[in-house]
Short mmCIF file of C-alpha atoms in Angstrom, two decimals:
data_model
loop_
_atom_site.label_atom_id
_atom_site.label_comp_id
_atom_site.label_asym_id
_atom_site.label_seq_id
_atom_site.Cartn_x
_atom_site.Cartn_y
_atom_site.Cartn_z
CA UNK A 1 -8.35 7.98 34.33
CA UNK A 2 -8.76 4.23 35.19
CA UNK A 3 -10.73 3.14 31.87
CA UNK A 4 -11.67 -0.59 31.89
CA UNK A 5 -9.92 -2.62 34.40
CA UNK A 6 -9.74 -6.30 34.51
CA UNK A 7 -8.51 -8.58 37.54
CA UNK A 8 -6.61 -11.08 37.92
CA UNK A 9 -3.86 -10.44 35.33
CA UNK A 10 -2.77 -14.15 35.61
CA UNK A 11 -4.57 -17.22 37.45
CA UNK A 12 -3.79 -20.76 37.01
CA UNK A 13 -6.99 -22.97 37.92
CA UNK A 14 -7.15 -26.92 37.99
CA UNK A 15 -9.59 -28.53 35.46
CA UNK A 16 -12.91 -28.52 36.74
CA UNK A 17 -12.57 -25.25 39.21
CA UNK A 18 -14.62 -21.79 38.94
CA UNK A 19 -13.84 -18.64 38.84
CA UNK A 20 -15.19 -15.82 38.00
CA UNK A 21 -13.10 -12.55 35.88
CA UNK A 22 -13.59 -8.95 36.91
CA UNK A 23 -14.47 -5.96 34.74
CA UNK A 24 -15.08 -3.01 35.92
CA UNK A 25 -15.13 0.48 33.46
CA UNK A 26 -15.83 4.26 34.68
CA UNK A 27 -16.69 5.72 31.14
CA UNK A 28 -20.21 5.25 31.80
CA UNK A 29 -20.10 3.10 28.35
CA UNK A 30 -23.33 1.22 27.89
CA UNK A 31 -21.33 -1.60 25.52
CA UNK A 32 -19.44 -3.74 26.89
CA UNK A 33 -17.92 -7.14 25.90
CA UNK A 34 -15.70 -10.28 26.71
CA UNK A 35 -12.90 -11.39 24.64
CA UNK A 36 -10.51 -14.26 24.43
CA UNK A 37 -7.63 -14.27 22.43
CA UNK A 38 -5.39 -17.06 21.57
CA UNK A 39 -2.22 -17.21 19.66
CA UNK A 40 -2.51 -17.55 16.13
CA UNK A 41 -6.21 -17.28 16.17
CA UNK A 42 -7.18 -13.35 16.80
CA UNK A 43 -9.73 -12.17 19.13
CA UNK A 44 -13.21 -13.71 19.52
CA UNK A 45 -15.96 -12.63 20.97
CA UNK A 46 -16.98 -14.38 23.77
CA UNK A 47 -20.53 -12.20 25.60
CA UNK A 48 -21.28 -8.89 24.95
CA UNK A 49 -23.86 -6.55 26.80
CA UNK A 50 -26.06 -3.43 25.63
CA UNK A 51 -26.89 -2.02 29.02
CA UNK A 52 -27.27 -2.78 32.34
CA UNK A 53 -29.12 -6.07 32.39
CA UNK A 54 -28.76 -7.10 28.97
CA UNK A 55 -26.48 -9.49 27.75
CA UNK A 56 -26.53 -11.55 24.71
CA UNK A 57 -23.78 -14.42 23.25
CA UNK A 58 -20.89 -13.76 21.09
CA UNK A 59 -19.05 -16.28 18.79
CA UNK A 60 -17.85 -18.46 21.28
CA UNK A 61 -19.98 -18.51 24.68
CA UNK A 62 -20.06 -22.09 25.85
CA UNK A 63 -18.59 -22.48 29.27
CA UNK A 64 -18.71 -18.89 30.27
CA UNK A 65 -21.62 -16.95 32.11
CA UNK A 66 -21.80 -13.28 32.75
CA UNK A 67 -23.99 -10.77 34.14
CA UNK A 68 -24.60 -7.38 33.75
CA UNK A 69 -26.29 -5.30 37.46
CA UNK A 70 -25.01 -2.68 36.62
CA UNK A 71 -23.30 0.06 33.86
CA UNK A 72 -20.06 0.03 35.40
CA UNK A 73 -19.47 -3.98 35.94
CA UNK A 74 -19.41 -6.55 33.25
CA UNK A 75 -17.92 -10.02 35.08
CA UNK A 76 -16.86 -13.28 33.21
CA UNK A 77 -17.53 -16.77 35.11
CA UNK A 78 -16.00 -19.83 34.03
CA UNK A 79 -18.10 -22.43 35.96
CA UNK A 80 -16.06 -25.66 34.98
CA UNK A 81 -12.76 -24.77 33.71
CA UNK A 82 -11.26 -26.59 30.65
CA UNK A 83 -7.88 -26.54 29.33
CA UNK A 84 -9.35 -25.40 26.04
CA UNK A 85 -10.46 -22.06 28.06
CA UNK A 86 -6.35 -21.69 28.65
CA UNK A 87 -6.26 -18.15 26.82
CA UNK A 88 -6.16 -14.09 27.44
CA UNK A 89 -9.17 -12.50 27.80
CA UNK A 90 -10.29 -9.18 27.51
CA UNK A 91 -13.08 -6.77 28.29
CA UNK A 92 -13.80 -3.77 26.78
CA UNK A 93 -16.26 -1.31 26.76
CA UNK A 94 -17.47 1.48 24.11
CA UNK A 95 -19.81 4.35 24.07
CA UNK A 96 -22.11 3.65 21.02
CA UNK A 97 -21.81 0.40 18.83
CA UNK A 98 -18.93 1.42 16.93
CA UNK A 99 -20.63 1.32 13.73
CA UNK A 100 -21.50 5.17 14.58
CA UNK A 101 -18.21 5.86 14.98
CA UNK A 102 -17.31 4.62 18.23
CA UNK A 103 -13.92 3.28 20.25
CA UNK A 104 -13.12 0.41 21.99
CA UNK A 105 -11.60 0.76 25.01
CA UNK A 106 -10.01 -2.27 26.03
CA UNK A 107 -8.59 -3.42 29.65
CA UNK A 108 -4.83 -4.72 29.84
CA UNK A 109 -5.88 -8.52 29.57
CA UNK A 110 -6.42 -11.44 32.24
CA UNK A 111 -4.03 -14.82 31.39
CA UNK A 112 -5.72 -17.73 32.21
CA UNK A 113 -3.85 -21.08 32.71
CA UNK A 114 -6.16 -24.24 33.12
CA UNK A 115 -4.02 -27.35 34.12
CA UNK B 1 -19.53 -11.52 11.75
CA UNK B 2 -17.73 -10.98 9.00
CA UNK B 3 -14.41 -12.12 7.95
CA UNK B 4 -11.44 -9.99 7.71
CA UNK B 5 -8.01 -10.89 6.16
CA UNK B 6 -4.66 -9.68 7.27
CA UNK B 7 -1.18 -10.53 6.62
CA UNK B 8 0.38 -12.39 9.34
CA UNK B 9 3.48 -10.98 9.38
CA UNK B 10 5.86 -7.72 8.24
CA UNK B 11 9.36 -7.21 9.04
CA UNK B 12 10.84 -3.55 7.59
CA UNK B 13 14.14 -1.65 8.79
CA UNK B 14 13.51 1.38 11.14
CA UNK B 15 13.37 4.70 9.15
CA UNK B 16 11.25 2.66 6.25
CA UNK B 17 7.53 2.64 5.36
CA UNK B 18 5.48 -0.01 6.28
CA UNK B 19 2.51 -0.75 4.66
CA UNK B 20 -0.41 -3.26 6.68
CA UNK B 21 -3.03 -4.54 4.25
CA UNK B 22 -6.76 -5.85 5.41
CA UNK B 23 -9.59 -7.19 3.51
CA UNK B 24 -13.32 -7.43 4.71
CA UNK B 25 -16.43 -8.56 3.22
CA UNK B 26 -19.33 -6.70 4.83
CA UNK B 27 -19.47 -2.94 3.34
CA UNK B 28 -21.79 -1.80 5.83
CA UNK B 29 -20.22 -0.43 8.27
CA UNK B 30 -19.90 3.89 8.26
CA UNK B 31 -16.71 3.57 9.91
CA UNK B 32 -13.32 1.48 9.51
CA UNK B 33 -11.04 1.24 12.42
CA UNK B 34 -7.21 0.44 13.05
CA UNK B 35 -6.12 -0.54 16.53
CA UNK B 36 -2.83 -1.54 18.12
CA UNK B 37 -1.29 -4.11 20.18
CA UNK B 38 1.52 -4.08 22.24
CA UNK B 39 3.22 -6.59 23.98
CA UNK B 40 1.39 -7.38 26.71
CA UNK B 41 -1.57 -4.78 26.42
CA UNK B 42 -4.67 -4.87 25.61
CA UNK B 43 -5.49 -3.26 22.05
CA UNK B 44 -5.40 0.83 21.53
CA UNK B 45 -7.48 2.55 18.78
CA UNK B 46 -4.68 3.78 16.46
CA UNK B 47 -6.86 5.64 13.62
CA UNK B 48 -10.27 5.43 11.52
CA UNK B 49 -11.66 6.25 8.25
CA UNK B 50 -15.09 7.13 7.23
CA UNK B 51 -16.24 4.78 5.01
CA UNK B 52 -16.87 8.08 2.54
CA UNK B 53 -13.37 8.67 2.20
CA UNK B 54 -10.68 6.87 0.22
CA UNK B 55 -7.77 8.82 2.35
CA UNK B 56 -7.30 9.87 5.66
CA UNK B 57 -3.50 11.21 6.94
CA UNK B 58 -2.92 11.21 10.73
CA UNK B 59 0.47 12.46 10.88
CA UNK B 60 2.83 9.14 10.45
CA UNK B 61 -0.15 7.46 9.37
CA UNK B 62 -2.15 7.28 5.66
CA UNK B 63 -5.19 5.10 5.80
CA UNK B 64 -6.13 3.88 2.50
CA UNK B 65 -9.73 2.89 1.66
CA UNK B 66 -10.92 0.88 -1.48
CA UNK B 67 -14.66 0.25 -1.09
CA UNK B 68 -14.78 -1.40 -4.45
CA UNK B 69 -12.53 -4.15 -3.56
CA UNK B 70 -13.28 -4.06 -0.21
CA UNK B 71 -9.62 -3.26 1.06
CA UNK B 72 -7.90 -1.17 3.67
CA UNK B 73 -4.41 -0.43 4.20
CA UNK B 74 -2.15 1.37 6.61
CA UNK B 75 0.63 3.25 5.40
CA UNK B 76 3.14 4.20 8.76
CA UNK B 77 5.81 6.41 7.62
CA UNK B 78 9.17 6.41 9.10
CA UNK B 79 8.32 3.42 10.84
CA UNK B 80 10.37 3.26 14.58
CA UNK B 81 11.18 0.76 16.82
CA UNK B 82 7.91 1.52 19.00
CA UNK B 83 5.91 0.70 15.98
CA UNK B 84 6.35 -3.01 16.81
CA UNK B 85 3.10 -4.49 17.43
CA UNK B 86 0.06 -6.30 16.22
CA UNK B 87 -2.30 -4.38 13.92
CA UNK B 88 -5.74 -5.19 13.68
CA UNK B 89 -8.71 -4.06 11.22
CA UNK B 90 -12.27 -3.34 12.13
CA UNK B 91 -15.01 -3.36 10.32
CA UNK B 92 -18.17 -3.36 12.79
CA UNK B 93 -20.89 -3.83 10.46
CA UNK B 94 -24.58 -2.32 10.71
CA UNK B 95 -25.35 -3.97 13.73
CA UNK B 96 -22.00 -2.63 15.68
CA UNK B 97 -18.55 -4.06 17.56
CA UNK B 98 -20.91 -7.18 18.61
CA UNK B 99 -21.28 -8.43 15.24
CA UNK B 100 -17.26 -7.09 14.39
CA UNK B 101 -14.69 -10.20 14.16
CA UNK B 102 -11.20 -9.02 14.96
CA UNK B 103 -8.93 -11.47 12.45
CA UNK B 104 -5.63 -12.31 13.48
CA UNK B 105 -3.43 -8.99 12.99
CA UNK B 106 -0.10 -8.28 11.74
CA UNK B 107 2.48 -8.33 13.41
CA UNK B 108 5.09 -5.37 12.72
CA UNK B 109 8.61 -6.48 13.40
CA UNK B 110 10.54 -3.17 13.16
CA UNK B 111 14.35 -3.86 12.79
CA UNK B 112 16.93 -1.17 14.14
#
């Protein structure tokens, strides 16, 4: 089972370039979100989506866009890059909204480098 | 979302318990989750308690629940070498894992 699967694992960008994260999950989850996590600091919540076409901000959204077209695909753009975006990120993905008694599936992580 | 407090940091020998305290402040949520992270890896649901219960045993695991004072604790038993990782606590509130803020975790430093 492939679960939630995130590409690149590592990029380095220059300041100012694009790029855009991959997320892709085969659980059929309807929740899915975008995390960053930095050392010392935990995870934070950076988009999250409901459904297929419904996407909504997290704690820390500026500089990042996603987009939701469909159930399975849940990609992260970073349209200038900063080197305060320099982190991990992760997407995950869950069933119901985890107050119900749901799991987070989470992919292996993308390290991002901005220089 | 809410705030949740761990330790940073826990060092124990192999073969020892280790014990991984959290404190939250919303008591909403009907569900209260552990997860795991290894080196490298994304994080791994380890266990969960139903916010009804004050104890729930998962083999080398004892999840301790104190709705009162709003505190949660792991209990690994015979902790191993493979135990090293960062813990977090979860506590998605009413309105679910969007509104859930992961703190920093603990890290488990399990000595041979």
């Amino acid at each position: 089972n492939a679960g939630v699967t995130q590409t690149p694992k590592f990029r380095i960008l220059k300041i100012g370039q694009s790029m855009t994260l991959q997320c892709t999950q085969d659980m059929n989850h309807n929740y899915m979100y975008w995390y960053r996590q930095d050392p010392g600091m935990g995870l934070k919540l950076i988009y999250y989506s409901v459904g297929a076409g419904i996407t909504d901000k997290g704690e820390v959204p500026n500089g990042y866009n996603v987009s939701r077209s469909t159930t399975e695909d849940f990609p992260l753009r970073l349209e200038l890059a900063a080197p305060s975006q320099t982190s991990v990120y992760f997407c995950a993905s869950s069933y119901t909204a985890g107050a119900s008694g749901g799991e987070l599936f989470f992919g292996e992580g993308s390290r991002l480098t901005v220089l | 979302g809410e705030d949740v407090e761990q330790s940073l940091f826990l060092s124990v020998r192999e073969g020892d318990s280790s014990v991984i305290n959290c404190t939250y402040t919303d008591s909403s949520s009907t569900y209260l989750y552990w997860y795991k992270q290894e080196p490298g890896a994304g994080l791994q649901l380890l266990t969960y308690i139903f916010s009804n219960m004050d104890m729930k045993q998962d083999q080398r695991l004892t999840v301790l629940l104190n709705k009162k004072d709003k505190h949660l604790s792991l209990r690994i038993a015979d902790t191993q070498t493979g135990d090293s990782a960062i813990y977090f606590c979860a506590d998605p509130p009413g309105g679910g894992y969007q509104k859930v803020t992961f703190g920093i975790g603990t890290k488990l430093q399990v000595i041979p």
